[in-house]
Coordinates of C-alpha atoms in Angstrom, one line a residue:
X819 CA 101.5 135.1 99.7
X820 CA 99.3 131.8 98.0
X821 CA 97.3 131.2 95.9
X822 CA 93.4 130.1 96.3
X823 CA 91.4 129.0 92.7
X824 CA 94.5 131.0 91.3
X825 CA 94.5 134.2 92.6
X826 CA 96.9 135.4 95.2
X827 CA 95.7 135.7 98.5
X828 CA 97.3 136.3 102.0
X829 CA 98.9 133.9 103.4
X830 CA 97.2 132.7 106.4
X831 CA 98.7 130.2 109.3
X832 CA 96.1 128.2 111.2
X833 CA 95.9 128.0 115.1
X834 CA 99.4 129.2 115.2
X835 CA 101.3 126.6 113.2
X836 CA 100.2 125.2 110.0
X837 CA 100.9 128.3 107.5
X838 CA 98.3 127.4 104.0
X839 CA 100.6 127.9 101.3
X840 CA 98.2 126.2 98.2
X841 CA 94.8 125.1 97.3
X842 CA 94.4 122.0 96.3
X843 CA 90.8 121.6 96.0
X844 CA 87.7 121.2 97.4
X845 CA 84.1 123.3 96.6
X846 CA 80.4 122.5 98.8
X847 CA 81.3 122.3 102.4
X848 CA 84.9 121.3 102.1
X849 CA 89.0 122.9 100.3
X850 CA 91.7 121.4 100.5
X851 CA 94.7 123.4 101.2
X852 CA 98.7 122.6 101.3
X853 CA 100.6 123.6 104.2
X854 CA 103.4 123.9 106.2
X855 CA 103.8 123.0 109.9
X856 CA 106.3 125.3 111.4
X857 CA 106.2 124.4 114.3
X858 CA 108.0 121.7 113.4
X859 CA 112.5 122.5 112.7
X860 CA 112.1 120.9 108.7
X861 CA 108.9 122.8 108.2
X862 CA 107.2 119.3 106.3
X863 CA 104.3 119.8 104.1
X864 CA 101.1 119.0 105.1
X865 CA 97.3 118.3 104.1
X866 CA 94.9 120.7 105.6
X867 CA 91.1 119.8 105.4
X868 CA 89.1 123.2 105.6
X869 CA 85.2 120.9 106.9
X870 CA 82.7 124.5 106.9
X871 CA 79.8 123.2 108.6
X872 CA 75.8 124.3 108.4
X873 CA 76.2 124.8 112.4
X874 CA 79.0 124.5 114.9
X875 CA 76.8 123.4 117.6
X876 CA 78.5 121.4 120.4
X877 CA 76.9 118.0 118.7
X878 CA 77.9 118.4 115.8
X879 CA 81.5 119.1 117.4
X880 CA 81.5 116.4 119.0
X881 CA 80.9 113.8 116.7
X882 CA 83.5 115.5 114.5
X883 CA 85.9 114.5 117.3
X884 CA 84.9 111.1 117.6
X885 CA 85.1 110.1 114.0
X886 CA 88.5 111.6 113.9
X887 CA 89.2 109.2 116.1
X888 CA 88.2 106.8 113.7
X889 CA 90.3 108.3 111.4
X890 CA 93.1 108.5 113.4
X891 CA 93.2 105.1 113.8
X892 CA 93.1 103.7 109.7
X893 CA 96.1 106.2 109.4
X894 CA 98.3 103.8 111.3
X895 CA 98.7 101.2 108.5
X896 CA 101.7 102.3 106.5
X897 CA 99.4 102.9 103.3
X898 CA 97.0 105.6 104.7
X899 CA 97.7 108.8 105.5
X900 CA 98.3 110.1 108.9
X901 CA 95.9 112.0 111.1
X902 CA 98.4 114.9 112.9
X903 CA 95.9 117.4 114.4
X904 CA 92.1 118.4 113.9
X905 CA 90.9 121.8 115.8
X906 CA 88.2 124.1 115.1
X907 CA 88.7 127.9 114.3
X908 CA 86.4 130.2 113.3
X909 CA 83.5 128.4 112.6
X910 CA 85.1 125.8 111.0
X911 CA 86.5 123.1 112.0
X912 CA 90.5 121.0 110.3
X913 CA 91.5 118.4 109.9
X914 CA 95.6 117.8 109.4
X915 CA 96.6 114.9 107.9
X916 CA 100.6 113.7 106.4
X917 CA 100.9 114.7 102.5
X918 CA 101.9 112.1 100.3
X919 CA 104.5 113.0 97.6
X920 CA 103.9 111.6 94.2
X921 CA 100.5 111.4 92.0
X922 CA 97.0 110.3 91.7
X923 CA 96.9 107.2 89.5
X924 CA 94.6 109.0 87.1
X925 CA 98.1 109.7 85.5
X926 CA 98.7 105.7 85.1
X927 CA 94.8 105.2 84.4
X928 CA 93.7 107.6 81.3
X929 CA 91.0 106.7 79.0
X930 CA 91.8 105.0 75.9
X931 CA 95.0 104.0 77.5
X932 CA 95.0 99.9 78.0
X933 CA 97.1 98.3 80.3
X934 CA 98.2 95.5 81.0
X935 CA 97.1 92.5 82.6
X936 CA 99.8 92.3 84.9
X937 CA 99.9 95.8 86.0
X938 CA 95.8 95.5 87.1
X939 CA 96.6 92.1 88.7
X940 CA 99.1 94.7 91.2
X941 CA 97.0 97.2 91.3
X942 CA 93.9 95.4 92.8
X943 CA 96.9 93.5 95.3
X944 CA 97.7 96.8 96.8
X945 CA 94.2 98.4 97.3
X946 CA 92.4 95.3 98.3
X947 CA 95.1 94.7 101.3
X948 CA 94.5 98.3 102.0
X949 CA 90.3 97.7 102.0
X950 CA 91.0 94.9 103.8
X951 CA 92.5 96.9 106.8
X952 CA 89.9 99.5 106.6
X953 CA 87.0 97.1 106.2
X954 CA 88.1 95.4 109.4
X955 CA 87.4 98.2 111.3
X956 CA 83.5 98.3 109.4
X957 CA 84.4 101.4 107.5
X958 CA 83.1 102.4 104.5
X959 CA 85.6 104.2 101.9
X960 CA 82.6 105.2 99.8
X961 CA 84.7 107.1 96.9
X962 CA 87.5 104.4 95.5
X963 CA 88.7 105.6 92.0
X964 CA 92.0 106.5 90.1
X965 CA 92.3 110.3 91.5
X966 CA 91.7 108.8 95.2
X967 CA 94.4 106.4 95.3
X968 CA 98.2 108.0 95.2
X969 CA 101.6 106.5 94.4
X970 CA 104.8 107.7 96.3
X971 CA 107.3 109.0 94.6
X972 CA 110.0 107.6 96.8
X973 CA 109.2 103.8 96.6
X974 CA 106.0 103.6 94.5
X975 CA 102.9 102.0 96.8
X976 CA 99.8 102.7 96.3
X977 CA 97.7 104.8 98.9
X978 CA 94.6 105.2 99.7
X979 CA 93.3 108.5 100.4
X980 CA 90.0 111.1 100.4
X981 CA 87.2 109.3 102.7
X982 CA 84.1 110.3 101.7
X983 CA 82.8 110.7 105.2
X984 CA 85.7 113.3 104.9
X985 CA 83.8 115.6 102.9
X986 CA 79.9 114.7 104.2
X987 CA 81.0 116.2 108.0
X988 CA 80.9 119.6 106.0
X989 CA 77.8 119.5 106.0
X990 CA 76.8 118.1 108.9
X991 CA 74.0 120.5 110.8
X992 CA 71.1 119.5 114.3
X993 CA 67.6 119.5 113.0
X994 CA 65.3 120.9 115.5
X995 CA 64.3 117.7 116.6
X996 CA 68.5 117.2 117.8
X997 CA 68.8 115.0 114.8
X998 CA 72.5 115.7 113.4
X999 CA 71.7 114.9 109.6
X1000 CA 73.1 115.0 106.4
X1001 CA 72.0 115.3 102.8
X1002 CA 74.7 114.2 100.9
X1003 CA 75.5 111.2 99.0
X1004 CA 78.9 110.6 98.6
X1005 CA 80.8 108.7 95.7
X1006 CA 81.3 109.3 91.5
X1007 CA 79.1 108.3 89.2
X1008 CA 80.2 105.3 87.1
X1009 CA 82.7 104.0 90.2
X1010 CA 79.3 103.9 92.8
X1011 CA 76.9 101.0 92.8
X1012 CA 73.2 101.7 92.5
X1013 CA 72.7 101.1 96.8
X1014 CA 75.4 103.7 97.6
X1015 CA 73.4 106.0 95.0
X1016 CA 70.5 105.5 97.0
X1017 CA 72.5 106.3 100.7
X1018 CA 72.6 102.8 101.7
X1019 CA 76.3 102.1 101.0
X1020 CA 78.0 98.8 102.1
X1021 CA 81.5 97.3 102.2
X1022 CA 81.0 95.6 99.2
X1023 CA 80.4 98.9 97.6
X1024 CA 84.2 99.3 97.5
X1025 CA 84.5 96.5 95.6
X1026 CA 82.3 96.9 93.3
X1027 CA 84.3 100.4 93.1
X1028 CA 87.6 98.9 92.8
X1029 CA 86.7 96.4 90.3
X1030 CA 85.2 99.6 88.1
X1031 CA 88.6 100.9 88.2
X1032 CA 90.8 97.8 87.5
X1033 CA 87.8 97.6 84.4
X1034 CA 89.0 100.8 83.9
X1035 CA 92.9 100.2 83.1
X1036 CA 92.4 96.8 81.3
X1037 CA 89.8 98.3 78.4
X1038 CA 90.4 102.2 78.8
X1039 CA 87.0 103.0 78.6
X1040 CA 85.6 105.3 82.1
X1041 CA 83.2 103.4 83.8
X1042 CA 80.6 106.0 83.1
X1043 CA 80.7 104.9 79.5
X1044 CA 80.7 101.5 79.7
X1045 CA 77.4 99.6 78.4
X1046 CA 74.9 97.1 80.4
X1047 CA 73.2 94.2 79.5
X1048 CA 69.8 95.8 79.2
X1049 CA 67.8 92.2 80.8
X1050 CA 70.1 91.9 84.1
X1051 CA 72.1 95.4 84.5
X1052 CA 75.2 93.9 84.5
X1053 CA 78.0 96.0 83.3
X1054 CA 79.8 94.3 79.5
X1055 CA 83.7 95.0 79.6
X1056 CA 85.1 91.5 79.0
X1057 CA 84.9 92.3 75.1
X1058 CA 87.0 94.6 74.7
X1059 CA 89.7 92.7 76.4
X1060 CA 92.2 89.5 76.8
X1061 CA 92.8 88.4 80.5
X1062 CA 93.2 85.3 82.0
X1063 CA 90.3 82.8 83.2
X1064 CA 90.8 83.9 87.0
X1065 CA 91.0 87.6 86.9
X1066 CA 88.3 87.6 84.7
X1067 CA 86.0 86.0 87.4
X1068 CA 87.1 87.7 89.9
X1069 CA 86.6 91.1 88.1
X1070 CA 83.5 90.1 87.5
X1071 CA 82.2 89.0 91.3
X1072 CA 83.6 92.5 92.3
X1073 CA 80.8 94.5 90.1
X1074 CA 78.1 92.6 90.3
X1075 CA 74.9 94.8 90.0
X1076 CA 73.5 93.7 93.4
X1077 CA 75.7 93.8 96.6
X1078 CA 74.8 90.5 97.6
X1079 CA 76.4 88.5 94.2
X1080 CA 80.0 90.6 94.9
X1081 CA 82.4 89.8 98.0
X1082 CA 81.0 90.9 101.2
X1083 CA 84.3 92.1 102.9
X1084 CA 87.8 92.9 100.9
X1085 CA 89.9 90.4 102.2
X1086 CA 88.0 87.7 100.6
X1087 CA 87.8 89.6 97.7
X1088 CA 92.1 89.7 98.0
X1089 CA 92.3 85.9 98.9
X1090 CA 90.1 85.0 95.5
X1091 CA 92.5 87.1 93.6
X1092 CA 95.5 85.2 95.4
X1093 CA 93.8 81.7 95.2
X1094 CA 94.9 80.6 91.5
X1095 CA 98.4 80.9 89.9
X1096 CA 98.9 82.9 87.4
X1097 CA 99.0 80.2 84.2
X1098 CA 95.5 80.2 83.5
X1099 CA 94.6 80.3 79.9
X1100 CA 93.3 84.1 78.2
X1101 CA 89.8 84.0 78.3
X1102 CA 88.4 84.8 74.3
X1103 CA 87.0 88.2 74.0
X1104 CA 83.7 86.9 72.9
X1105 CA 83.4 83.9 75.3
X1106 CA 81.3 84.7 78.5
X1107 CA 82.7 84.6 82.1
X1108 CA 80.9 82.5 84.6
X1109 CA 80.7 83.6 88.2
X1110 CA 83.6 83.5 90.4
X1111 CA 83.1 80.8 93.3
X1112 CA 82.0 81.4 96.3
X1113 CA 85.0 81.4 99.1
X1114 CA 84.3 79.2 102.0
X1115 CA 85.1 81.6 104.5
X1116 CA 83.8 81.7 108.1
X1117 CA 80.9 84.6 108.9
X1118 CA 82.1 86.9 111.6
X1119 CA 81.2 90.4 112.4
X1120 CA 83.3 93.0 112.2
X1121 CA 84.0 96.3 114.9
X1122 CA 81.0 98.4 115.2
X1123 CA 83.1 101.9 114.2
X1124 CA 82.1 103.2 110.6
X1125 CA 82.2 107.2 111.2
X1126 CA 84.8 109.9 110.2
X1127 CA 86.0 107.6 107.3
X1128 CA 82.7 105.4 106.2
X1129 CA 79.1 105.7 105.9
X1130 CA 76.2 104.7 105.3
X1131 CA 72.3 105.8 107.0
X1132 CA 72.3 108.8 109.1
X1133 CA 71.3 108.3 112.6
X1134 CA 70.1 110.4 115.6
X1135 CA 72.4 112.2 118.1
X1136 CA 71.4 110.0 121.1
X1137 CA 74.4 108.8 122.2
X1138 CA 75.1 107.1 119.2
X1139 CA 77.8 107.5 116.2
X1140 CA 77.2 109.5 113.0
X1141 CA 77.0 106.4 110.8
X1142 CA 75.7 103.0 111.1
X1143 CA 78.6 100.3 111.0
X1144 CA 78.6 97.4 109.1
X1145 CA 77.4 94.9 111.6
X1146 CA 78.8 91.6 109.6
X1147 CA 79.8 90.3 106.4

């Protein structure tokens, strides 16, 4: 027997291999389960995501397979869960991923709790290093927040989980015109910048979310509760903390209202974070902070592989990938 939303249910075994033991969460178009791989001697735990598309047209299944291949590539990073399998059963689509034992960072970053500058520097270092790998594939995560950052129990390493388009794939359908579409906007209010809410995410959207997570850790205030400058729309947060000039500049640039003023790639933000020593004087709480200087890096194209773990404009089905990739940064 297992529990699904607090109710005892008969144990389910998927494709004769993955024995579902518990429901971890979900709703709408997707549900996430904890399962055992009974085909392996140690019966290791894994995470099974059940996607419930409106249609299981062959074109939708084809897109699902292509986007799963992108997630498999991303899972090669040591701090992104590996893709173990993907399959279709009973008109549902499934992906199986490595289970990360540990806790998500909502257990550390909580309302009213202010964390140190050293903690936030290390957090940004860890998150931006993984995002740099993701962005090299032109992929946008679209839902960076404490709940999607896992600290592994055995070594304390930070993992990025729950890529946005995994959820979005559950809402795919084929229109009468033959287009594969989804009407879902992936993201979380407060962490999601304006362009993402309009259905036009970019790599800088992830930078914004990581910056808002850092501000939440420093201030103890949830992003949706932060005030904005009524004239510029920029988030107001520095009056609540005392941190080094350098870190203040970096975070300020990460959370600029318009994406063109942010770092356009996680690697740029990471290099900015690491470009100065730890000896910067603290910023007075009332002192305005100038924008972070531009980083002199050559522009280069990213791989045209935005897909299963990314998002953006939806495309028609004529041989193209489901999501627009980001052509340059």
